[in-house]
Amino acid sequence: KEGKGIVPIAGESLGSPSVYGNDRLFVSISVGKLEGETDMKLKALEAAGHPVVYRTLTDIYDLGEEFFLWEIATAFAGWRLGINPFDQPNVQESKDATRELLEAFSRDAKLPEQSVVASDGMLTVYADDQTRAKLNTDKVGDAIKAHLARIRPGDYIALLNYIEERPMNEDYFEATIPTLTPSMSNYVEPLPAHEAVIQAIRTQLRDATRCATTTGYGPRFLHSTGQLHKGGPDSGVFLQITAPDIRDVPIPGEPYTFSVLKQAQALGDFRSLSTRGRRAIRIDLVTDALAGLERLQQLIGEAVPVAGATAK
């Protein structure tokens, strides 16, 4: 917040020293001594001059100590940066934008439309008017390439995923707690097929740009890294990924459904990013989420190829 912040990178696969800038601190948390490929990669990073912190746990129950340790570290970092680590003013900003969008839906029976930059039947790219003018194209691949061309050394790239995280089929719902609705399934673990492509995309982006990458599933990330996205330094390049829900259910007492609520949260988050002049586009996976993600992976690979990689 206040233009300051530390970007936490979780779940990014370890790479060779050549794919990282000089702005990283690596933390290894393991039960017992590290061995094998992970140990070798961390030692290679150390040898290349990257700082590496090792936390060795006696057993899995030592994770409780880690929670406490990193909470203290976060509070101390906030003090050192001169900011209050215990409030989240920009999270409320997104909530307010979402509320305005839902009020518009209640009045007009539809959510306000964003400006379309380009569409090819599988992917549709949206942006605010200022970004649309900067991208200056009506082709999806060129729009993504132009957006990624705005990445600067020291930036981080954030994939903001508002997509289904569970397989949408009858067997799943029959085996699920009755009160868990289809649209509420976004609060459980990621769908493996979607997650695999998302991880491949972030690895491609990191290896091609040497920038850090983050990924999170909305709307839950809004209460963690969502504060950093809006209130931190202007070093984020954002790709918000959305997809239509296959199934939907109404919300009792409200004129909108869970799917509309989720769409409003995504649009509210995007509006907050846009208001603060962040570099952001929204990519909608028009009909088939998995096919759309794979198409996005292909276009990103063409837009920012990894040096020395062999084209397939």
mmCIF file of C-alpha atoms in Angstrom:
data_model
loop_
_atom_site.group_PDB
_atom_site.id
_atom_site.type_symbol
_atom_site.label_atom_id
_atom_site.label_comp_id
_atom_site.label_asym_id
_atom_site.label_seq_id
_atom_site.Cartn_x
_atom_site.Cartn_y
_atom_site.Cartn_z
ATOM 1 C CA LYS A 1 0.000 0.000 0.000
ATOM 2 C CA GLU A 2 0.991 3.648 -0.367
ATOM 3 C CA GLY A 3 3.028 2.617 -3.414
ATOM 4 C CA LYS A 4 5.146 0.139 -1.452
ATOM 5 C CA GLY A 5 5.092 -3.616 -1.033
ATOM 6 C CA ILE A 6 6.862 -6.963 -1.234
ATOM 7 C CA VAL A 7 5.525 -9.407 -3.834
ATOM 8 C CA PRO A 8 5.130 -12.967 -2.463
ATOM 9 C CA ILE A 9 5.710 -15.623 -5.146
ATOM 10 C CA ALA A 10 4.150 -19.000 -4.330
ATOM 11 C CA GLY A 11 3.897 -22.126 -6.450
ATOM 12 C CA GLU A 12 6.309 -20.991 -9.162
ATOM 13 C CA SER A 13 8.552 -23.863 -10.274
ATOM 14 C CA LEU A 14 12.282 -23.502 -9.654
ATOM 15 C CA GLY A 15 14.283 -22.571 -12.735
ATOM 16 C CA SER A 16 17.918 -22.039 -13.608
ATOM 17 C CA PRO A 17 19.649 -18.849 -12.392
ATOM 18 C CA SER A 18 19.450 -17.357 -15.897
ATOM 19 C CA VAL A 19 15.647 -16.928 -15.749
ATOM 20 C CA TYR A 20 15.675 -14.659 -12.684
ATOM 21 C CA GLY A 21 16.371 -10.982 -12.263
ATOM 22 C CA ASN A 22 18.382 -9.634 -9.332
ATOM 23 C CA ASP A 23 15.272 -8.761 -7.310
ATOM 24 C CA ARG A 24 14.529 -12.171 -5.767
ATOM 25 C CA LEU A 25 14.853 -13.720 -2.323
ATOM 26 C CA PHE A 26 14.294 -17.479 -2.241
ATOM 27 C CA VAL A 27 12.933 -19.284 0.826
ATOM 28 C CA SER A 28 13.112 -23.071 1.173
ATOM 29 C CA ILE A 29 10.856 -24.752 3.754
ATOM 30 C CA SER A 30 11.356 -28.492 4.062
ATOM 31 C CA VAL A 31 10.800 -31.343 6.498
ATOM 32 C CA GLY A 32 14.271 -32.736 7.076
ATOM 33 C CA LYS A 33 17.262 -32.230 4.809
ATOM 34 C CA LEU A 34 16.665 -31.264 1.205
ATOM 35 C CA GLU A 35 17.854 -33.716 -1.406
ATOM 36 C CA GLY A 36 17.656 -34.308 -5.129
ATOM 37 C CA GLU A 37 16.746 -31.823 -7.846
ATOM 38 C CA THR A 38 15.343 -29.128 -5.543
ATOM 39 C CA ASP A 39 18.541 -29.043 -3.485
ATOM 40 C CA MET A 40 20.672 -28.853 -6.637
ATOM 41 C CA LYS A 41 18.631 -25.973 -8.062
ATOM 42 C CA LEU A 42 18.788 -23.984 -4.822
ATOM 43 C CA LYS A 43 22.557 -24.461 -4.613
ATOM 44 C CA ALA A 44 22.867 -23.267 -8.214
ATOM 45 C CA LEU A 45 20.894 -20.136 -7.309
ATOM 46 C CA GLU A 46 23.179 -19.508 -4.323
ATOM 47 C CA ALA A 47 26.260 -19.970 -6.481
ATOM 48 C CA ALA A 48 24.883 -17.382 -8.909
ATOM 49 C CA GLY A 49 24.576 -14.846 -6.082
ATOM 50 C CA HIS A 50 20.857 -15.101 -5.305
ATOM 51 C CA PRO A 51 19.997 -14.985 -1.574
ATOM 52 C CA VAL A 52 18.453 -18.248 -0.313
ATOM 53 C CA VAL A 53 16.952 -18.743 3.170
ATOM 54 C CA TYR A 54 16.582 -22.310 4.441
ATOM 55 C CA ARG A 55 13.944 -23.332 6.978
ATOM 56 C CA THR A 56 14.286 -26.978 8.026
ATOM 57 C CA LEU A 57 11.375 -28.477 9.982
ATOM 58 C CA THR A 58 11.615 -31.465 12.297
ATOM 59 C CA ASP A 59 8.178 -32.697 11.249
ATOM 60 C CA ILE A 60 5.043 -31.431 9.523
ATOM 61 C CA TYR A 61 3.641 -30.057 12.794
ATOM 62 C CA ASP A 62 6.382 -27.426 12.825
ATOM 63 C CA LEU A 63 4.314 -25.623 10.194
ATOM 64 C CA GLY A 64 2.431 -24.010 13.087
ATOM 65 C CA GLU A 65 5.666 -22.309 14.082
ATOM 66 C CA GLU A 66 6.146 -21.149 10.480
ATOM 67 C CA PHE A 67 2.730 -19.456 10.481
ATOM 68 C CA PHE A 68 3.737 -17.451 13.536
ATOM 69 C CA LEU A 69 7.225 -16.710 12.188
ATOM 70 C CA TRP A 70 6.006 -15.306 8.875
ATOM 71 C CA GLU A 71 3.228 -13.296 10.508
ATOM 72 C CA ILE A 72 5.884 -11.579 12.631
ATOM 73 C CA ALA A 73 8.112 -11.141 9.564
ATOM 74 C CA THR A 74 5.227 -9.528 7.660
ATOM 75 C CA ALA A 75 4.500 -7.101 10.498
ATOM 76 C CA PHE A 76 8.193 -6.215 10.768
ATOM 77 C CA ALA A 77 8.460 -5.685 7.006
ATOM 78 C CA GLY A 78 5.468 -3.340 7.173
ATOM 79 C CA TRP A 79 7.169 -1.333 9.902
ATOM 80 C CA ARG A 80 10.420 -1.229 7.915
ATOM 81 C CA LEU A 81 8.571 -0.002 4.816
ATOM 82 C CA GLY A 82 6.754 2.617 6.873
ATOM 83 C CA ILE A 83 3.237 1.272 6.237
ATOM 84 C CA ASN A 84 0.496 -0.199 8.417
ATOM 85 C CA PRO A 85 0.533 -3.997 7.851
ATOM 86 C CA PHE A 86 -2.860 -4.455 9.514
ATOM 87 C CA ASP A 87 -5.266 -2.692 7.158
ATOM 88 C CA GLN A 88 -6.322 -3.198 3.536
ATOM 89 C CA PRO A 89 -7.854 0.012 2.174
ATOM 90 C CA ASN A 90 -7.661 -1.030 -1.475
ATOM 91 C CA VAL A 91 -9.552 -4.278 -0.855
ATOM 92 C CA GLN A 92 -12.518 -2.149 0.207
ATOM 93 C CA GLU A 93 -12.065 -0.202 -3.013
ATOM 94 C CA SER A 94 -12.770 -3.344 -5.068
ATOM 95 C CA LYS A 95 -15.749 -4.205 -2.857
ATOM 96 C CA ASP A 96 -17.242 -0.765 -3.449
ATOM 97 C CA ALA A 97 -16.806 -1.145 -7.213
ATOM 98 C CA THR A 98 -18.474 -4.565 -7.070
ATOM 99 C CA ARG A 99 -21.396 -3.123 -5.122
ATOM 100 C CA GLU A 100 -21.881 -0.400 -7.756
ATOM 101 C CA LEU A 101 -21.890 -3.019 -10.522
ATOM 102 C CA LEU A 102 -24.470 -5.150 -8.719
ATOM 103 C CA GLU A 103 -26.659 -2.083 -8.211
ATOM 104 C CA ALA A 104 -26.427 -1.449 -11.958
ATOM 105 C CA PHE A 105 -27.436 -5.053 -12.624
ATOM 106 C CA SER A 106 -30.407 -4.730 -10.272
ATOM 107 C CA ARG A 107 -31.496 -1.633 -12.170
ATOM 108 C CA ASP A 108 -30.718 -2.638 -15.777
ATOM 109 C CA ALA A 109 -30.825 -6.471 -15.635
ATOM 110 C CA LYS A 110 -27.288 -6.590 -17.037
ATOM 111 C CA LEU A 111 -23.762 -5.678 -15.998
ATOM 112 C CA PRO A 112 -22.055 -2.676 -17.613
ATOM 113 C CA GLU A 113 -20.064 -3.701 -20.689
ATOM 114 C CA GLN A 114 -16.314 -3.279 -21.075
ATOM 115 C CA SER A 115 -14.596 -2.104 -24.245
ATOM 116 C CA VAL A 116 -13.732 -5.015 -26.540
ATOM 117 C CA VAL A 117 -10.204 -4.829 -27.937
ATOM 118 C CA ALA A 118 -10.320 -7.992 -30.069
ATOM 119 C CA SER A 119 -12.119 -11.322 -30.380
ATOM 120 C CA ASP A 120 -11.495 -14.496 -32.386
ATOM 121 C CA GLY A 121 -14.312 -16.775 -31.212
ATOM 122 C CA MET A 122 -12.164 -18.530 -28.594
ATOM 123 C CA LEU A 123 -10.772 -15.517 -26.744
ATOM 124 C CA THR A 124 -12.066 -11.989 -26.254
ATOM 125 C CA VAL A 125 -9.728 -9.275 -24.968
ATOM 126 C CA TYR A 126 -11.180 -6.382 -22.953
ATOM 127 C CA ALA A 127 -9.502 -3.240 -21.629
ATOM 128 C CA ASP A 128 -10.282 0.291 -20.550
ATOM 129 C CA ASP A 129 -10.404 2.924 -23.289
ATOM 130 C CA GLN A 130 -6.916 4.262 -22.581
ATOM 131 C CA THR A 131 -5.333 0.804 -22.752
ATOM 132 C CA ARG A 132 -7.323 -0.057 -25.864
ATOM 133 C CA ALA A 133 -5.853 2.985 -27.617
ATOM 134 C CA LYS A 134 -2.329 1.990 -26.580
ATOM 135 C CA LEU A 135 -2.733 -1.588 -27.812
ATOM 136 C CA ASN A 136 -4.033 -0.206 -31.137
ATOM 137 C CA THR A 137 -5.108 -3.495 -32.748
ATOM 138 C CA ASP A 138 -8.201 -5.581 -33.380
ATOM 139 C CA LYS A 139 -6.401 -8.949 -33.369
ATOM 140 C CA VAL A 140 -6.237 -11.077 -30.211
ATOM 141 C CA GLY A 141 -2.644 -12.247 -30.657
ATOM 142 C CA ASP A 142 -1.387 -8.743 -31.411
ATOM 143 C CA ALA A 143 -3.285 -7.315 -28.425
ATOM 144 C CA ILE A 144 -1.687 -9.822 -26.055
ATOM 145 C CA LYS A 145 1.746 -9.181 -27.586
ATOM 146 C CA ALA A 146 1.338 -5.404 -27.269
ATOM 147 C CA HIS A 147 0.219 -5.754 -23.660
ATOM 148 C CA LEU A 148 3.187 -7.948 -22.737
ATOM 149 C CA ALA A 149 5.507 -5.499 -24.510
ATOM 150 C CA ARG A 150 4.727 -3.085 -21.669
ATOM 151 C CA ILE A 151 6.634 -5.291 -19.197
ATOM 152 C CA ARG A 152 9.685 -3.561 -17.726
ATOM 153 C CA PRO A 153 12.690 -5.026 -15.859
ATOM 154 C CA GLY A 154 11.759 -5.523 -12.209
ATOM 155 C CA ASP A 155 8.035 -5.930 -12.917
ATOM 156 C CA TYR A 156 5.928 -8.889 -11.881
ATOM 157 C CA ILE A 157 3.252 -10.553 -14.015
ATOM 158 C CA ALA A 158 -0.006 -11.540 -12.318
ATOM 159 C CA LEU A 159 -2.521 -14.055 -13.679
ATOM 160 C CA LEU A 160 -5.881 -13.278 -12.051
ATOM 161 C CA ASN A 161 -8.078 -16.308 -12.672
ATOM 162 C CA TYR A 162 -11.859 -16.090 -12.369
ATOM 163 C CA ILE A 163 -12.533 -19.520 -13.825
ATOM 164 C CA GLU A 164 -14.089 -22.790 -12.684
ATOM 165 C CA GLU A 165 -11.889 -24.796 -10.356
ATOM 166 C CA ARG A 166 -13.897 -28.017 -10.280
ATOM 167 C CA PRO A 167 -15.169 -30.307 -13.035
ATOM 168 C CA MET A 168 -18.766 -29.352 -13.788
ATOM 169 C CA ASN A 169 -20.653 -32.659 -14.052
ATOM 170 C CA GLU A 170 -23.521 -34.433 -12.318
ATOM 171 C CA ASP A 171 -21.301 -36.971 -10.515
ATOM 172 C CA TYR A 172 -19.396 -34.125 -8.891
ATOM 173 C CA PHE A 173 -22.512 -32.404 -7.584
ATOM 174 C CA GLU A 174 -24.009 -35.653 -6.283
ATOM 175 C CA ALA A 175 -20.835 -36.267 -4.291
ATOM 176 C CA THR A 176 -20.600 -32.700 -3.001
ATOM 177 C CA ILE A 177 -22.098 -31.266 0.145
ATOM 178 C CA PRO A 178 -25.635 -30.171 -0.856
ATOM 179 C CA THR A 179 -25.090 -26.585 0.260
ATOM 180 C CA LEU A 180 -22.097 -26.158 -2.061
ATOM 181 C CA THR A 181 -23.451 -24.543 -5.214
ATOM 182 C CA PRO A 182 -21.808 -24.725 -8.650
ATOM 183 C CA SER A 183 -20.601 -21.136 -8.657
ATOM 184 C CA MET A 184 -19.373 -21.382 -5.072
ATOM 185 C CA SER A 185 -17.032 -24.178 -6.156
ATOM 186 C CA ASN A 186 -14.473 -21.470 -6.980
ATOM 187 C CA TYR A 187 -13.461 -21.575 -3.325
ATOM 188 C CA VAL A 188 -11.999 -25.108 -3.495
ATOM 189 C CA GLU A 189 -8.848 -26.502 -5.096
ATOM 190 C CA PRO A 190 -8.032 -25.740 -8.738
ATOM 191 C CA LEU A 191 -9.173 -28.051 -11.526
ATOM 192 C CA PRO A 192 -5.931 -29.916 -12.417
ATOM 193 C CA ALA A 193 -6.263 -29.492 -16.192
ATOM 194 C CA HIS A 194 -6.762 -25.716 -15.865
ATOM 195 C CA GLU A 195 -4.018 -25.366 -13.273
ATOM 196 C CA ALA A 196 -1.506 -27.266 -15.421
ATOM 197 C CA VAL A 197 -1.950 -24.829 -18.315
ATOM 198 C CA ILE A 198 -1.845 -21.796 -16.012
ATOM 199 C CA GLN A 199 1.426 -23.015 -14.497
ATOM 200 C CA ALA A 200 2.846 -23.581 -17.986
ATOM 201 C CA ILE A 201 1.863 -20.024 -18.937
ATOM 202 C CA ARG A 202 3.557 -18.510 -15.890
ATOM 203 C CA THR A 203 6.736 -20.531 -16.521
ATOM 204 C CA GLN A 204 6.779 -19.316 -20.135
ATOM 205 C CA LEU A 205 6.358 -15.711 -18.998
ATOM 206 C CA ARG A 206 9.080 -15.976 -16.359
ATOM 207 C CA ASP A 207 11.600 -17.688 -18.616
ATOM 208 C CA ALA A 208 10.985 -15.219 -21.455
ATOM 209 C CA THR A 209 10.999 -12.002 -19.406
ATOM 210 C CA ARG A 210 12.968 -12.900 -16.221
ATOM 211 C CA CYS A 211 10.107 -11.306 -14.289
ATOM 212 C CA ALA A 212 8.421 -12.853 -11.269
ATOM 213 C CA THR A 213 4.974 -14.355 -11.828
ATOM 214 C CA THR A 214 2.009 -14.763 -9.508
ATOM 215 C CA THR A 215 -1.272 -16.574 -9.957
ATOM 216 C CA GLY A 216 -4.432 -16.692 -7.892
ATOM 217 C CA TYR A 217 -8.072 -17.718 -8.147
ATOM 218 C CA GLY A 218 -10.695 -15.045 -7.726
ATOM 219 C CA PRO A 219 -12.362 -13.777 -5.788
ATOM 220 C CA ARG A 220 -10.369 -15.236 -2.895
ATOM 221 C CA PHE A 221 -7.004 -13.657 -3.842
ATOM 222 C CA LEU A 222 -8.578 -10.212 -3.373
ATOM 223 C CA HIS A 223 -7.987 -10.494 0.378
ATOM 224 C CA SER A 224 -4.290 -11.323 0.001
ATOM 225 C CA THR A 225 -2.365 -10.097 -3.025
ATOM 226 C CA GLY A 226 -5.353 -8.020 -4.169
ATOM 227 C CA GLN A 227 -4.264 -5.272 -1.771
ATOM 228 C CA LEU A 228 -0.764 -5.248 -3.269
ATOM 229 C CA HIS A 229 -2.071 -5.084 -6.845
ATOM 230 C CA LYS A 230 -3.821 -1.770 -6.270
ATOM 231 C CA GLY A 231 -1.960 -0.233 -3.352
ATOM 232 C CA GLY A 232 1.587 -1.419 -4.024
ATOM 233 C CA PRO A 233 4.113 -0.074 -6.523
ATOM 234 C CA ASP A 234 3.155 0.237 -10.190
ATOM 235 C CA SER A 235 5.238 -2.801 -11.090
ATOM 236 C CA GLY A 236 2.462 -5.261 -11.916
ATOM 237 C CA VAL A 237 1.331 -6.352 -15.373
ATOM 238 C CA PHE A 238 -2.053 -8.045 -15.078
ATOM 239 C CA LEU A 239 -3.877 -10.638 -17.153
ATOM 240 C CA GLN A 240 -7.339 -11.187 -15.722
ATOM 241 C CA ILE A 241 -8.760 -14.462 -17.051
ATOM 242 C CA THR A 242 -12.516 -15.057 -16.976
ATOM 243 C CA ALA A 243 -14.877 -17.686 -18.345
ATOM 244 C CA PRO A 244 -18.645 -18.210 -18.361
ATOM 245 C CA ASP A 245 -19.969 -20.636 -15.757
ATOM 246 C CA ILE A 246 -21.417 -23.860 -17.119
ATOM 247 C CA ARG A 247 -24.055 -23.984 -14.383
ATOM 248 C CA ASP A 248 -25.553 -21.320 -12.182
ATOM 249 C CA VAL A 249 -27.971 -20.932 -9.267
ATOM 250 C CA PRO A 250 -29.923 -17.948 -7.918
ATOM 251 C CA ILE A 251 -29.111 -16.200 -4.653
ATOM 252 C CA PRO A 252 -32.207 -16.170 -2.399
ATOM 253 C CA GLY A 253 -33.509 -12.649 -1.905
ATOM 254 C CA GLU A 254 -31.292 -11.107 -4.584
ATOM 255 C CA PRO A 255 -32.050 -10.237 -8.220
ATOM 256 C CA TYR A 256 -28.756 -11.778 -9.382
ATOM 257 C CA THR A 257 -27.182 -15.244 -9.392
ATOM 258 C CA PHE A 258 -23.891 -16.522 -8.010
ATOM 259 C CA SER A 259 -22.415 -16.332 -11.507
ATOM 260 C CA VAL A 260 -23.379 -12.668 -11.854
ATOM 261 C CA LEU A 261 -21.902 -12.000 -8.409
ATOM 262 C CA LYS A 262 -18.598 -13.544 -9.473
ATOM 263 C CA GLN A 263 -18.607 -11.575 -12.738
ATOM 264 C CA ALA A 264 -19.234 -8.379 -10.787
ATOM 265 C CA GLN A 265 -16.311 -9.160 -8.482
ATOM 266 C CA ALA A 266 -14.027 -9.670 -11.477
ATOM 267 C CA LEU A 267 -15.214 -6.469 -13.154
ATOM 268 C CA GLY A 268 -14.996 -4.571 -9.865
ATOM 269 C CA ASP A 269 -11.420 -5.723 -9.376
ATOM 270 C CA PHE A 270 -10.580 -4.719 -12.946
ATOM 271 C CA ARG A 271 -12.217 -1.307 -12.477
ATOM 272 C CA SER A 272 -10.086 -0.717 -9.386
ATOM 273 C CA LEU A 273 -6.916 -1.661 -11.290
ATOM 274 C CA SER A 274 -7.936 0.597 -14.171
ATOM 275 C CA THR A 275 -8.733 3.550 -11.904
ATOM 276 C CA ARG A 276 -5.200 3.359 -10.537
ATOM 277 C CA GLY A 277 -3.665 3.211 -14.012
ATOM 278 C CA ARG A 278 -2.399 -0.340 -13.703
ATOM 279 C CA ARG A 279 -1.388 -2.224 -16.851
ATOM 280 C CA ALA A 280 -4.253 -4.703 -17.144
ATOM 281 C CA ILE A 281 -6.330 -6.522 -19.728
ATOM 282 C CA ARG A 282 -9.130 -9.051 -19.332
ATOM 283 C CA ILE A 283 -9.123 -12.207 -21.441
ATOM 284 C CA ASP A 284 -12.417 -14.088 -21.588
ATOM 285 C CA LEU A 285 -12.368 -17.785 -22.505
ATOM 286 C CA VAL A 286 -15.486 -17.482 -24.622
ATOM 287 C CA THR A 287 -16.909 -21.024 -24.738
ATOM 288 C CA ASP A 288 -14.446 -23.718 -23.643
ATOM 289 C CA ALA A 289 -12.226 -22.795 -20.686
ATOM 290 C CA LEU A 290 -9.561 -25.464 -21.240
ATOM 291 C CA ALA A 291 -9.342 -24.916 -24.999
ATOM 292 C CA GLY A 292 -9.238 -21.167 -24.385
ATOM 293 C CA LEU A 293 -6.392 -21.511 -21.883
ATOM 294 C CA GLU A 294 -4.430 -23.659 -24.320
ATOM 295 C CA ARG A 295 -4.980 -21.065 -27.049
ATOM 296 C CA LEU A 296 -3.824 -18.344 -24.657
ATOM 297 C CA GLN A 297 -0.708 -20.377 -23.851
ATOM 298 C CA GLN A 298 0.068 -20.629 -27.571
ATOM 299 C CA LEU A 299 -0.378 -16.890 -28.161
ATOM 300 C CA ILE A 300 1.773 -15.965 -25.160
ATOM 301 C CA GLY A 301 4.487 -18.323 -26.412
ATOM 302 C CA GLU A 302 4.417 -16.516 -29.754
ATOM 303 C CA ALA A 303 4.347 -13.072 -28.123
ATOM 304 C CA VAL A 304 7.262 -13.611 -25.729
ATOM 305 C CA PRO A 305 9.348 -16.579 -26.930
ATOM 306 C CA VAL A 306 12.029 -17.974 -24.642
ATOM 307 C CA ALA A 307 15.512 -17.213 -25.973
ATOM 308 C CA GLY A 308 17.074 -20.330 -27.467
ATOM 309 C CA ALA A 309 13.830 -22.321 -27.371
ATOM 310 C CA THR A 310 13.013 -24.495 -30.343
ATOM 311 C CA ALA A 311 9.712 -23.717 -32.035
ATOM 312 C CA LYS A 312 7.250 -26.594 -32.138
#
